[in-house]
Short mmCIF file of C-alpha atoms and ligand atoms in Angstrom, two decimals:
data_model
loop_
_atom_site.label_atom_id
_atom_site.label_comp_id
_atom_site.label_asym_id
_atom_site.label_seq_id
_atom_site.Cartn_x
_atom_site.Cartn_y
_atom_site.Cartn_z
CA UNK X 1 -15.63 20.23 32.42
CA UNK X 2 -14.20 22.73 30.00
CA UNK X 3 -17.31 25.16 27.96
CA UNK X 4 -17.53 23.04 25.32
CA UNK X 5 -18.80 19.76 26.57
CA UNK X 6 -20.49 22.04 28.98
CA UNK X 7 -22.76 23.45 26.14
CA UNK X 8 -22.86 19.38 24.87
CA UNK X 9 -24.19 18.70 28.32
CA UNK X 10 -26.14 21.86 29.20
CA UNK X 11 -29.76 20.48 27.49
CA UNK X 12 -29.49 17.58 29.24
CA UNK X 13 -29.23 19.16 32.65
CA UNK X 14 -31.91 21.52 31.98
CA UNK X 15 -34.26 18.65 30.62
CA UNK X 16 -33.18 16.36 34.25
CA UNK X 17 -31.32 13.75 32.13
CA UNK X 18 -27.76 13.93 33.56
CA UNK X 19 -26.93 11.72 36.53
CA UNK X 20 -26.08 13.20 40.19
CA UNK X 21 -22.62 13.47 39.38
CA UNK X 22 -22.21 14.79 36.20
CA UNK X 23 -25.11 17.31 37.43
CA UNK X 24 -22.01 18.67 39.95
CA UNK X 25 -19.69 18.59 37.24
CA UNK X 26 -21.88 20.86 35.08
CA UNK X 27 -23.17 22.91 37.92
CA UNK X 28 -19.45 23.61 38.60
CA UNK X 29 -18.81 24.72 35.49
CA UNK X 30 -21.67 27.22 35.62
CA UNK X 31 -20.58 28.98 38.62
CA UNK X 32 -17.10 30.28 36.52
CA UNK X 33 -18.80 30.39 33.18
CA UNK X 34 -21.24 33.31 32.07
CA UNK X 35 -21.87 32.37 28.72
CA UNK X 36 -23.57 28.63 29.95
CA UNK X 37 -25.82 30.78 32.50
CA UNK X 38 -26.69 32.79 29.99
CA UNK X 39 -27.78 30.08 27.65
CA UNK X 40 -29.86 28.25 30.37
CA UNK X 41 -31.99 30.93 31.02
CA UNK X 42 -32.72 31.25 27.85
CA UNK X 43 -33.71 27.72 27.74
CA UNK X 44 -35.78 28.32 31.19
CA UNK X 45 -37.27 31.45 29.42
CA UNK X 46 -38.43 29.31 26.45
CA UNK X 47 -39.85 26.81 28.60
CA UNK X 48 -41.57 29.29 31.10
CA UNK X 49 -43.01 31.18 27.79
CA UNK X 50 -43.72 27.66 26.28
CA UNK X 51 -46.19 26.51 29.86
CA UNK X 52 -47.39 29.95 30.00
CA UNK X 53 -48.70 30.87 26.09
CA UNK X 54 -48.61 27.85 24.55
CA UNK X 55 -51.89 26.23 26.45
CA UNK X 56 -52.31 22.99 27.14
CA UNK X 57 -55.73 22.04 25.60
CA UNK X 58 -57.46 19.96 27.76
CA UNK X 59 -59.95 17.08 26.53
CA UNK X 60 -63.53 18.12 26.12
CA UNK X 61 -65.41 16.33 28.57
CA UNK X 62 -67.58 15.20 26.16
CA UNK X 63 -64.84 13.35 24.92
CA UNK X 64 -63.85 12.07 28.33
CA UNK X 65 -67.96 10.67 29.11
CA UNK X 66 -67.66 8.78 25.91
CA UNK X 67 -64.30 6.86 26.47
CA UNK X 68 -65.36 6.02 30.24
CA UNK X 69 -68.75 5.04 28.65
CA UNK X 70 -66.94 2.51 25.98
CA UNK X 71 -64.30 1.31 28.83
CA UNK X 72 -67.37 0.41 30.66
CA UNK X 73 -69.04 -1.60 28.33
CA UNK X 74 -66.04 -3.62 27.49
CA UNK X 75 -65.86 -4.09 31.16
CA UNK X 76 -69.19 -5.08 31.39
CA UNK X 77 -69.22 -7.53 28.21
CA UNK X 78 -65.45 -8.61 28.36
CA UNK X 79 -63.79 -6.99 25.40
CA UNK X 80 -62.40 -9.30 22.54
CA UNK X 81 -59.09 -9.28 22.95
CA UNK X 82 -58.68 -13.00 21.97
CA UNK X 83 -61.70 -13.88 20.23
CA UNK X 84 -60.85 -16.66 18.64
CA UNK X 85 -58.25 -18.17 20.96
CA UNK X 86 -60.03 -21.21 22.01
CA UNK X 87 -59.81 -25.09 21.49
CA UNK X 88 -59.45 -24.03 17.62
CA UNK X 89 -56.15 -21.76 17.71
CA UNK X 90 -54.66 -21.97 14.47
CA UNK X 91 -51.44 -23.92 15.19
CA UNK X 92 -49.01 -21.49 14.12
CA UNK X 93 -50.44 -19.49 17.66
CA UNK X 94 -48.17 -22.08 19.18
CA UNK X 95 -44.87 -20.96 17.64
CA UNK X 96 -46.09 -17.62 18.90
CA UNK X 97 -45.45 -18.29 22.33
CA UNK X 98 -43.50 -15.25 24.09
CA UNK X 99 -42.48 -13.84 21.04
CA UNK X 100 -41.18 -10.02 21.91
CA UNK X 101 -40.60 -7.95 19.18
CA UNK X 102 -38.01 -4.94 19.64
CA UNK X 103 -39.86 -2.40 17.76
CA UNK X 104 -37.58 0.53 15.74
CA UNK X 105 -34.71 2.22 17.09
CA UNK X 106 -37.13 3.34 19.84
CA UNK X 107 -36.14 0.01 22.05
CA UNK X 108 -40.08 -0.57 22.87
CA UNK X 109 -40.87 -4.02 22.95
CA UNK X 110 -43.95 -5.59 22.21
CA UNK X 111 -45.20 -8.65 23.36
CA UNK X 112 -46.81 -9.97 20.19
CA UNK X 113 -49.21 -13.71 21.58
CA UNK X 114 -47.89 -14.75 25.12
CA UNK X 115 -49.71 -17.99 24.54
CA UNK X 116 -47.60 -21.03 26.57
CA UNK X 117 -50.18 -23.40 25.28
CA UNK X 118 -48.98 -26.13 23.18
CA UNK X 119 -45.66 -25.57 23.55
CA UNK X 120 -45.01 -29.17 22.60
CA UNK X 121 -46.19 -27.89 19.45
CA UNK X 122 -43.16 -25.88 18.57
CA UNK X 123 -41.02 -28.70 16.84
CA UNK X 124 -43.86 -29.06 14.43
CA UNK X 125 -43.73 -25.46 13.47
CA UNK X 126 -44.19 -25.53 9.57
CA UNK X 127 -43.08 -22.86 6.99
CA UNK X 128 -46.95 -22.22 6.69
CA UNK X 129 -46.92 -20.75 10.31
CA UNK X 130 -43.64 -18.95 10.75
CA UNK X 131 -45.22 -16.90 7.29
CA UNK X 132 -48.44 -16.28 8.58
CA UNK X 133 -46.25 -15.18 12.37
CA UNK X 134 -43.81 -12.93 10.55
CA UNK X 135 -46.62 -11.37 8.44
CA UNK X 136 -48.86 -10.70 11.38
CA UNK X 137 -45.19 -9.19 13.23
CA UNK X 138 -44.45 -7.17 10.19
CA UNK X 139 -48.06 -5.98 10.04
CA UNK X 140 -48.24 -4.86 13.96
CA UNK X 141 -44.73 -3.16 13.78
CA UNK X 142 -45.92 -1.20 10.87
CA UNK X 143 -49.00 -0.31 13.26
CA UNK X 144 -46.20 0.75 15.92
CA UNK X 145 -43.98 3.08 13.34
CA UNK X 146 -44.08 6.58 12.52
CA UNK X 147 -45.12 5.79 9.07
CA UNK X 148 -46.61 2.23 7.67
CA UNK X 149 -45.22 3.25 4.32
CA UNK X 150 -41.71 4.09 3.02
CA UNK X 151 -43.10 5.45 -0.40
CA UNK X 152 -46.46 7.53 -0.16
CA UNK X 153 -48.71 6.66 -3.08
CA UNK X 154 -49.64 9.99 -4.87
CA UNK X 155 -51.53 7.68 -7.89
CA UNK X 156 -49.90 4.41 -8.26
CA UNK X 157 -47.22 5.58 -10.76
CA UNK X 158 -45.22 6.97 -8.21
CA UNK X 159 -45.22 3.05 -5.90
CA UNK X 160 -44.45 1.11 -8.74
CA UNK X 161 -41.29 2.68 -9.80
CA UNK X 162 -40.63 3.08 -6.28
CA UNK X 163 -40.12 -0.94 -5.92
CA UNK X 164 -38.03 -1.07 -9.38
CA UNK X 165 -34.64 -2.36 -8.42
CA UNK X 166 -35.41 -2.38 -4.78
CA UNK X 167 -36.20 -5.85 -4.82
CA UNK X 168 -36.77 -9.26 -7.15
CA UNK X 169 -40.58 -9.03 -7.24
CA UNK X 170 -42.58 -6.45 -9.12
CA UNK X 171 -45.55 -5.75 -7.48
CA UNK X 172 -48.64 -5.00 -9.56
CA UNK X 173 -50.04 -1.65 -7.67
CA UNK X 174 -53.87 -0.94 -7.84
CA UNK X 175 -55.00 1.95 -6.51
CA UNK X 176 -59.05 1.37 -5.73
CA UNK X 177 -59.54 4.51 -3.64
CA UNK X 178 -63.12 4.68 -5.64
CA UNK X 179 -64.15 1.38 -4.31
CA UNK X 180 -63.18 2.88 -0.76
CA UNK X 181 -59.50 1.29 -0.72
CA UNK X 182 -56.94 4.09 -0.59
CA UNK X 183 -53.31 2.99 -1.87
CA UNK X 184 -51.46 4.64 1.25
CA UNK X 185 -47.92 3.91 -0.08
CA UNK X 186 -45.19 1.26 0.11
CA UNK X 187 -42.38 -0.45 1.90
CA UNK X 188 -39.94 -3.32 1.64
CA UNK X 189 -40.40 -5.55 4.70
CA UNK X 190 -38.87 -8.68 5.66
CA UNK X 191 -40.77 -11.92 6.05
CA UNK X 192 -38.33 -14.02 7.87
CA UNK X 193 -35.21 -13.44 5.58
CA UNK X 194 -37.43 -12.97 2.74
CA UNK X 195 -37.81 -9.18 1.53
CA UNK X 196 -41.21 -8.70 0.66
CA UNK X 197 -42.50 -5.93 -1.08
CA UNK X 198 -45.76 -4.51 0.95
CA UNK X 199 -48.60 -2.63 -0.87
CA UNK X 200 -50.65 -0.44 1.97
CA UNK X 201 -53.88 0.61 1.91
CA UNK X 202 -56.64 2.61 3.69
CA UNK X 203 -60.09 1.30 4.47
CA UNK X 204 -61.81 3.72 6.85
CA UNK X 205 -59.35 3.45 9.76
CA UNK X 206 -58.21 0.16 8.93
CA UNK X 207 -55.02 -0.34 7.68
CA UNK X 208 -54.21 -2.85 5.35
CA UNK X 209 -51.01 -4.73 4.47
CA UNK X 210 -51.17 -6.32 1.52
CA UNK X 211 -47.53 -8.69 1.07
CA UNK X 212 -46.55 -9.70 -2.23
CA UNK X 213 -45.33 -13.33 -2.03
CA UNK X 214 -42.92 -14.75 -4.36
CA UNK X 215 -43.82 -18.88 -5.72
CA UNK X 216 -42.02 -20.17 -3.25
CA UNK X 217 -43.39 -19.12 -0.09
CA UNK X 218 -46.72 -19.19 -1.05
CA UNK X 219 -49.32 -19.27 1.64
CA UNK X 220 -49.72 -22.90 2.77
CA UNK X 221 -53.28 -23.02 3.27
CA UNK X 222 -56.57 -21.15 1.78
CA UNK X 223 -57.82 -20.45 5.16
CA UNK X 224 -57.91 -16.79 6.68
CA UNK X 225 -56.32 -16.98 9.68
CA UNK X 226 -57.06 -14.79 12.37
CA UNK X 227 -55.91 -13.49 15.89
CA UNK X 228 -56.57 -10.54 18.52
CA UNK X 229 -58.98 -9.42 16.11
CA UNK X 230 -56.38 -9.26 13.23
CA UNK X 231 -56.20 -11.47 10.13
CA UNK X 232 -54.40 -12.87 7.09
CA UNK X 233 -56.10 -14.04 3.78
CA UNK X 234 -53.93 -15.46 1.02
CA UNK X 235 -54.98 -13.67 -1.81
CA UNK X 236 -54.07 -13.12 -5.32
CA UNK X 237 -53.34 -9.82 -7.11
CA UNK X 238 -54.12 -10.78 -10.73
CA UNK X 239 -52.08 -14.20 -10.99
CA UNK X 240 -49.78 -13.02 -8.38
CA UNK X 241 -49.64 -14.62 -4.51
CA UNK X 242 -50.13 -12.67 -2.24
CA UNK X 243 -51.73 -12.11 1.19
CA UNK X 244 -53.53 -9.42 2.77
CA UNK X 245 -53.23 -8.60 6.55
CA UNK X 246 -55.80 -6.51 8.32
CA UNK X 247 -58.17 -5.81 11.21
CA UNK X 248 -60.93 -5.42 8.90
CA UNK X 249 -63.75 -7.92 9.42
CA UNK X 250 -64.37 -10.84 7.20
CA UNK X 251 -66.54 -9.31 4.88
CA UNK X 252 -64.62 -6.26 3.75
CA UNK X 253 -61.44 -8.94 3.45
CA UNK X 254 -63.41 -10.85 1.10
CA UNK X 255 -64.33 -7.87 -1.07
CA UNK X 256 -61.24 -5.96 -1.01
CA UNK X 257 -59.33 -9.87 -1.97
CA UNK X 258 -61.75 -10.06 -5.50
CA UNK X 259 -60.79 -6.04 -6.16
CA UNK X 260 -57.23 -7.64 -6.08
CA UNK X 261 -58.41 -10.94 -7.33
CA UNK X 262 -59.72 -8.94 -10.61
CA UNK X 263 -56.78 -6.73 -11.36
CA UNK X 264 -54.70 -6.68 -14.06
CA UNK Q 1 -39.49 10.76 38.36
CA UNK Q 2 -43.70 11.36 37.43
CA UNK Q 3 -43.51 8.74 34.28
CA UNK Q 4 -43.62 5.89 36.51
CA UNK Q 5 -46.67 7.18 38.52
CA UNK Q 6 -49.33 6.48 35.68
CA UNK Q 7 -52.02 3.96 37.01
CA UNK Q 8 -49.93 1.41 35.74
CA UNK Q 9 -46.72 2.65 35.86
CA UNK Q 10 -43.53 0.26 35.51
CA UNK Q 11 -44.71 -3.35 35.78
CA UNK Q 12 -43.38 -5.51 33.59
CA UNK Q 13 -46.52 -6.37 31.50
CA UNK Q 14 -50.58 -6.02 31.45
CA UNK Q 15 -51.79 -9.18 32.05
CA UNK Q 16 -54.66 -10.43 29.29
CA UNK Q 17 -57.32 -10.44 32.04
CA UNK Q 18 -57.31 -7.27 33.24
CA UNK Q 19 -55.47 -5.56 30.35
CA UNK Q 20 -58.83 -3.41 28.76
CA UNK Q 21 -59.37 -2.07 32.02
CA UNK Q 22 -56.26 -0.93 32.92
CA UNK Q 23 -55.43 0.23 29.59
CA UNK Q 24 -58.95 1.95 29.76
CA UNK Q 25 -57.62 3.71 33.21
CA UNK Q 26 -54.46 4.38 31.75
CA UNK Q 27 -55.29 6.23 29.38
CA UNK Q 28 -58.13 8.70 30.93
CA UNK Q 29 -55.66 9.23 33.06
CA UNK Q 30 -53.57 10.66 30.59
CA UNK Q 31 -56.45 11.87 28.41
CA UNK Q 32 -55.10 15.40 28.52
CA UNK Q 33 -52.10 14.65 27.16
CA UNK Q 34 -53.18 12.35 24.56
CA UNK Q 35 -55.90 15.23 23.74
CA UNK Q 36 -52.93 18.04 23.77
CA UNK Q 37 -50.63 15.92 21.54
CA UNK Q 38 -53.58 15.43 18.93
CA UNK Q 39 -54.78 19.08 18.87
CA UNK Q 40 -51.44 20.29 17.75
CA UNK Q 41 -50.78 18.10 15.48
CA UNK Q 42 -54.17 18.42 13.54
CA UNK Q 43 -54.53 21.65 15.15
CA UNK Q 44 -58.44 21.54 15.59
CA UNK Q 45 -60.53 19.96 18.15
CA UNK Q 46 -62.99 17.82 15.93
CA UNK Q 47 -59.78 15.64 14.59
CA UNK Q 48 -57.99 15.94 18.16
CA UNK Q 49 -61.34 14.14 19.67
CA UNK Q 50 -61.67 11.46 17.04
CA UNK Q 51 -58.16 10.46 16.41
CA UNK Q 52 -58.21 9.81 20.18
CA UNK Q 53 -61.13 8.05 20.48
CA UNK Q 54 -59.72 5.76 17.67
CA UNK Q 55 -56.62 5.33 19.65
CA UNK Q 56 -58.90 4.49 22.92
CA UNK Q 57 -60.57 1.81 20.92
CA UNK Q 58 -57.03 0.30 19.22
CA UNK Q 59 -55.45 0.52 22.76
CA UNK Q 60 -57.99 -1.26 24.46
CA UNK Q 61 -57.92 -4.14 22.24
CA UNK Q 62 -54.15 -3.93 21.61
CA UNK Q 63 -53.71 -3.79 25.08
CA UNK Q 64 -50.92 -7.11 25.05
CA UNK Q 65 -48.74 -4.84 23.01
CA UNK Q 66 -47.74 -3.41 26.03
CA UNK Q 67 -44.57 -4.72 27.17
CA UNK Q 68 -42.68 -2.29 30.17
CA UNK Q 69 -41.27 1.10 29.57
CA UNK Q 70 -43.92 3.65 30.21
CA UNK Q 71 -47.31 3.26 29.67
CA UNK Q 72 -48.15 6.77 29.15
CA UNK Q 73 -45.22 6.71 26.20
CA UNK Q 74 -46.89 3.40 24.86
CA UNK Q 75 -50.60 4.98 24.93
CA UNK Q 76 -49.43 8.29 23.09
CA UNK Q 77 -47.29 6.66 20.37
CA UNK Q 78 -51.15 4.52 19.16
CA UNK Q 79 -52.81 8.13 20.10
CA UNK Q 80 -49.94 9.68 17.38
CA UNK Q 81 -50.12 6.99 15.24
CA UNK Q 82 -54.03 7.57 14.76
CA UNK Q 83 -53.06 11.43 14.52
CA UNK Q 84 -50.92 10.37 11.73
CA UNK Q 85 -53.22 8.73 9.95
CA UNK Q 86 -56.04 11.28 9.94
CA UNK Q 87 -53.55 13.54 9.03
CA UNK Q 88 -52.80 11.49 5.90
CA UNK Q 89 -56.37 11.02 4.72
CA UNK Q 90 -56.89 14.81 5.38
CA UNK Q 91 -54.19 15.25 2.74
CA UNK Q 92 -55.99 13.19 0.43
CA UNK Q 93 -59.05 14.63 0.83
CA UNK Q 94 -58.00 18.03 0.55
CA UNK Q 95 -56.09 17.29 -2.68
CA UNK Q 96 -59.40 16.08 -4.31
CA UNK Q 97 -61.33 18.88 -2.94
CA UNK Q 98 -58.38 21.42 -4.35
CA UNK Q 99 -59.29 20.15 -7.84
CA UNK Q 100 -62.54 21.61 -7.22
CA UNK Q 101 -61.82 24.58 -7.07
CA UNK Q 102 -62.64 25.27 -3.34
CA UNK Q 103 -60.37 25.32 -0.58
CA UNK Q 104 -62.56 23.76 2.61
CA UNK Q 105 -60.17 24.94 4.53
CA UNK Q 106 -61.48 26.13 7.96
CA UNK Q 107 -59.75 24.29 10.55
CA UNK Q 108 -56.02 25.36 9.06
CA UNK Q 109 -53.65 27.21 11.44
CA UNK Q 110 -55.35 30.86 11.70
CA UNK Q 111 -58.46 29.22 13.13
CA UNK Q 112 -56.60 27.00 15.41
CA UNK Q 113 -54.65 30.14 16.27
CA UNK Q 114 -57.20 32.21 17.28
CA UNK Q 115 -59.00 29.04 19.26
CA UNK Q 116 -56.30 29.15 21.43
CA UNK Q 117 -56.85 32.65 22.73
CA UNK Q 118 -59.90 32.15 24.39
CA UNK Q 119 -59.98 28.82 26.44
CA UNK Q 120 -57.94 28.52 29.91
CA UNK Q 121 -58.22 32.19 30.49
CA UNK Q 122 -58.30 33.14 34.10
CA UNK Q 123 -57.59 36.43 34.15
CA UNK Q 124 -60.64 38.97 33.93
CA UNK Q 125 -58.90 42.34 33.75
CA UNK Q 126 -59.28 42.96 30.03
CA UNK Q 127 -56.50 44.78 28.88
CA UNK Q 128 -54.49 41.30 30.75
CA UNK Q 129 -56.94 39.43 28.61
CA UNK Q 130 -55.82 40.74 25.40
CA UNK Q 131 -52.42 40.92 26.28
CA UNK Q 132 -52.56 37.23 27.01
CA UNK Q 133 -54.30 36.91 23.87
CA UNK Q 134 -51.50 38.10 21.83
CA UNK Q 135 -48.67 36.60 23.48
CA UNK Q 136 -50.56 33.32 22.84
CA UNK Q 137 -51.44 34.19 19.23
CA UNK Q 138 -47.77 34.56 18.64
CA UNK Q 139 -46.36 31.32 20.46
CA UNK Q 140 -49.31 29.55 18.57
CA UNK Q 141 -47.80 31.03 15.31
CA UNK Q 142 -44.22 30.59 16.14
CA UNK Q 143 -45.48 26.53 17.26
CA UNK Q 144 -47.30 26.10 13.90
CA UNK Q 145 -44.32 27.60 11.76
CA UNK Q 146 -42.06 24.38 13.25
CA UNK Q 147 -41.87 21.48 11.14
CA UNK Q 148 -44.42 18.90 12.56
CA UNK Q 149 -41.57 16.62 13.67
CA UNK Q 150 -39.47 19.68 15.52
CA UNK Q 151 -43.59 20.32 17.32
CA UNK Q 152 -44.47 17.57 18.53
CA UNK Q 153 -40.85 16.65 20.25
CA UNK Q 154 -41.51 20.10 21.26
CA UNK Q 155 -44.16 19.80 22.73
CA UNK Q 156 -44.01 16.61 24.59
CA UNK Q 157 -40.75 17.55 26.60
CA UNK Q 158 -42.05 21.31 27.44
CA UNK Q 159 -45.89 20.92 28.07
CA UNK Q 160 -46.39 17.54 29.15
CA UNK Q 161 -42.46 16.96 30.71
CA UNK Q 162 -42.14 13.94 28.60
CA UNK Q 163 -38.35 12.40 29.73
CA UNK Q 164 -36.36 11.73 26.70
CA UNK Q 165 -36.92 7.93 26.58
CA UNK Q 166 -40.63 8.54 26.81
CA UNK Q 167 -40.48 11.02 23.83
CA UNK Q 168 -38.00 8.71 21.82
CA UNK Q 169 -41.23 5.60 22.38
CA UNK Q 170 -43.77 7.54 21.42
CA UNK Q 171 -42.16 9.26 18.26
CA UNK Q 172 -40.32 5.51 17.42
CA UNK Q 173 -37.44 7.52 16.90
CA UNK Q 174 -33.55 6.88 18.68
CA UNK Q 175 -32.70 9.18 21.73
CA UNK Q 176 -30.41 10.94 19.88
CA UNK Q 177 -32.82 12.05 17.17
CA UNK Q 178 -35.04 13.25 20.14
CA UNK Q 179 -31.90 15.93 21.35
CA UNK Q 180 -31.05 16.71 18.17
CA UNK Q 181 -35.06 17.55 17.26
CA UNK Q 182 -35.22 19.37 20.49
CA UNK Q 183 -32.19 21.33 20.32
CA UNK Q 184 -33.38 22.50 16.78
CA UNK Q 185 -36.77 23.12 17.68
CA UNK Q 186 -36.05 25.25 20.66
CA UNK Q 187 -33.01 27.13 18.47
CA UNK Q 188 -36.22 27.65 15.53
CA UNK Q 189 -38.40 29.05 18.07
CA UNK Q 190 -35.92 31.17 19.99
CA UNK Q 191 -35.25 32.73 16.14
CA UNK Q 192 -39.02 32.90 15.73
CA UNK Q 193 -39.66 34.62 18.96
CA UNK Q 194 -36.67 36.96 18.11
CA UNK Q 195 -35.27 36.85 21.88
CA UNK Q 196 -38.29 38.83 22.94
CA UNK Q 197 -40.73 36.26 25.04
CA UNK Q 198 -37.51 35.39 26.45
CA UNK Q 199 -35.85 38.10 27.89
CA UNK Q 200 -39.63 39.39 28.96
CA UNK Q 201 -39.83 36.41 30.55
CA UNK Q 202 -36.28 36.86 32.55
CA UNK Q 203 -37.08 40.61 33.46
CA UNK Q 204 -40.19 39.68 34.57
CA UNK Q 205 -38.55 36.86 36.91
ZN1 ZN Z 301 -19.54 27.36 29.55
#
């Protein structure tokens, strides 16, 4: 192993992420080479100052009694995971079966609804439910990324402009942060092999996607639909289709879908 | 290595039954870490302790997101993700209260700084006390100065001995990134520190 792949290399076997062998390899190459010792105790230095100075703040245990308190009572009552997975699943839930989604660059899949009920069903999937399905995927991997947004709304002059020439549809962006909405930002995500363009907002700690549909691929139905607590209401933003997707409950969807309803 | 020894370690999937209760055990168990991650990247304790009570709540009912891999990665990806997003609102309202005229700025780094001296002290000699209280001041300075993303990589591989795959879950980011944001972050702080904590720490070895 000559110095330079050495110094490649040299993290690596300080962090325990080279293999047996190439651990010999490097370890060889530190015996003859001063300048690799040298730079490994300076990474062992670092790390010893790092465990020593740089404290590790442990949780307040008030913090700890009121997690093992809520994890109790969702014990005890049987937390709603599934609340509305019953004789009545929307039939969309059926195309849903086993779906895992490979989330980012960061390889971690996520089972999205590992439902094997009606899988009969699955011929009969319509363009209704693969929508609602890729909407409710694009939502959660949002959820699962560093950032929801690839714009970050400053007023809404800086998201509009944002989408120009990005993509076919122009969204019309609303910001109703007085009315307790916060415009977070924007991305471009895909729907299928649609690209859609995706308002976000802020409602307490709920996160809302709101997915701006062109004519064609216009929600099916009228009807929220709704699963593991989150749920998609076609909407319109002025004249424009859209739908919103959100874990807020049914209420706040309805009042945040007539801020959108009424915007011009 | 210790990744896979979380109460639910490597198997393959939570089932739906039991998931909020092993998800609930899951992450107590690794409430430290979740709490550590969240205090430096909000950097005081009143944000640390909500954003991860939000992420207790979201985890618990998300818990058939979990899919393999570890389960301590998956837990403190939702615990950053809620850090994120109270960081983001935080921006917001600060801006608004800027155009006021006031700052409200009391949990900014020189508080959290100076928090940091006090707790976890267990020596009682006082002129150790105050020398431990400087040496932290300064790696809490020399921590703060690091871009955010550079920290928290930081921070995860050092304090909590996160392995690389583990960091690259929980920051969503490709393993590569994670060297690259580790190599930089330790070269930063090695600047910051000016050589000094290190070759202290080597004579002292
Ligand atoms: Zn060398």
């Amino acid at each position: 192993m000559d110095c330079k792949i050495a110094r490649d290399a040299l993290p690596l076997y300080f962090d325990g992420e080279l293999d047996r062998t190439a651990s010999r390899e490097f370890e060889a190459h530190l015996d003859g080479c001063a300048i690799c010792r040298v730079a490994l105790i300076e990474l062992d230095a670092l790390r010893t100052t790092l465990r020593q100075d740089a404290p590790r703040h442990t949780a307040p245990q008030l913090l700890r009694k009121r997690l093992e308190k809520f994890a109790a009572t969702q014990a005890r009552e049987g937390a709603p995971i599934h609340p509305r997975r019953g004789g009545s699943a929307p039939r969309w839930l059926a195309h849903a079966a086993s779906i895992a989604l490979a989330f980012g660059a960061g390889g971690m899949a996520v089972t999205l609804w590992n439902s094997p009920r009606h899988a009969s069903e699955l011929a009969q999937t319509s363009m209704h439910s693969q929508l609602a399905r890729d909407l409710f995927a694009s939502h959660w991997r949002a959820l699962a990324a560093a950032s929801p947004v690839d714009v970050i709304s400053t007023d809404r002059h800086t998201v509009k402009p944002w989408f120009e020439g990005k993509i076919g549809i122009a969204p019309t962006v609303h910001d109703f942060a007085e009315q307790g909405f916060d415009l977070v930002g924007g991305r471009i995500d895909y729907a299928g092999d649609l690209r859609l363009p995706v308002l976000v907002y802020r409602h307490g700690q709920h996160l809302i996607d709101v997915f701006v549909l062109p004519d064609t691929a216009a929600m099916a139905s009228a009807a929220t639909i709704a699963e593991s607590g989150y749920r998609i209401d076609p909407v319109k933003i002025g004249t424009q289709n859209a739908a919103i997707v959100s874990d807020m409950d049914a209420g706040e969807m309805a009042r945040f879908a007539q801020l959108l309803a009424a915007a011009r | 290595m210790s990744r896979l020894r979380g109460p639910i370690g490597r198997c393959r999937r939570v089932t739906t039954a039991t998931s909020p209760t092993l998800v609930g055990e899951l992450a107590l168990h690794h409430l430290d870490a979740a709490y550590n991650l969240g205090r430096w990247l909000l950097g005081n304790e009143h944000d640390a302790a909500d954003a991860v009570h939000d992420a207790f709540v979201r985890a618990t009912r998300a818990a058939d997101t979990y899919a393999g891999g570890s389960a301590r990665a998956w837990w403190l990806a939702i615990v950053r993700n809620c850090c994120l997003a109270r960081l983001q609102s935080r921006k917001r309202e600060m801006r608004h209260v800027s155009l006021d005229g006031t700052t409200g700025d009391d949990d900014g780094p020189a508080r959290s700084a100076l928090e940091r001296l006090l707790p976890h002290s267990e020596a009682d000699d006082v002129e150790e006390l105050l020398d431990q209280a400087q040496r932290r001041a300064r790696i809490a300075r020399a921590l703060d100065a690091l871009p955010p993303e550079f920290r928290e990589a930081l921070i995860l591989r050092e304090i909590e001995a996160f392995s690389y795959r583990e960091i690259a879950d929980v920051l969503q980011i490709p393993i590569g990134t994670v060297m690259s944001r580790l190599a930089r972050a330790r070269a930063l702080l090695h600047k910051t520190l000016g050589g000094n904590a290190a070759s202290e720490v080597t004579h002292g070895l």
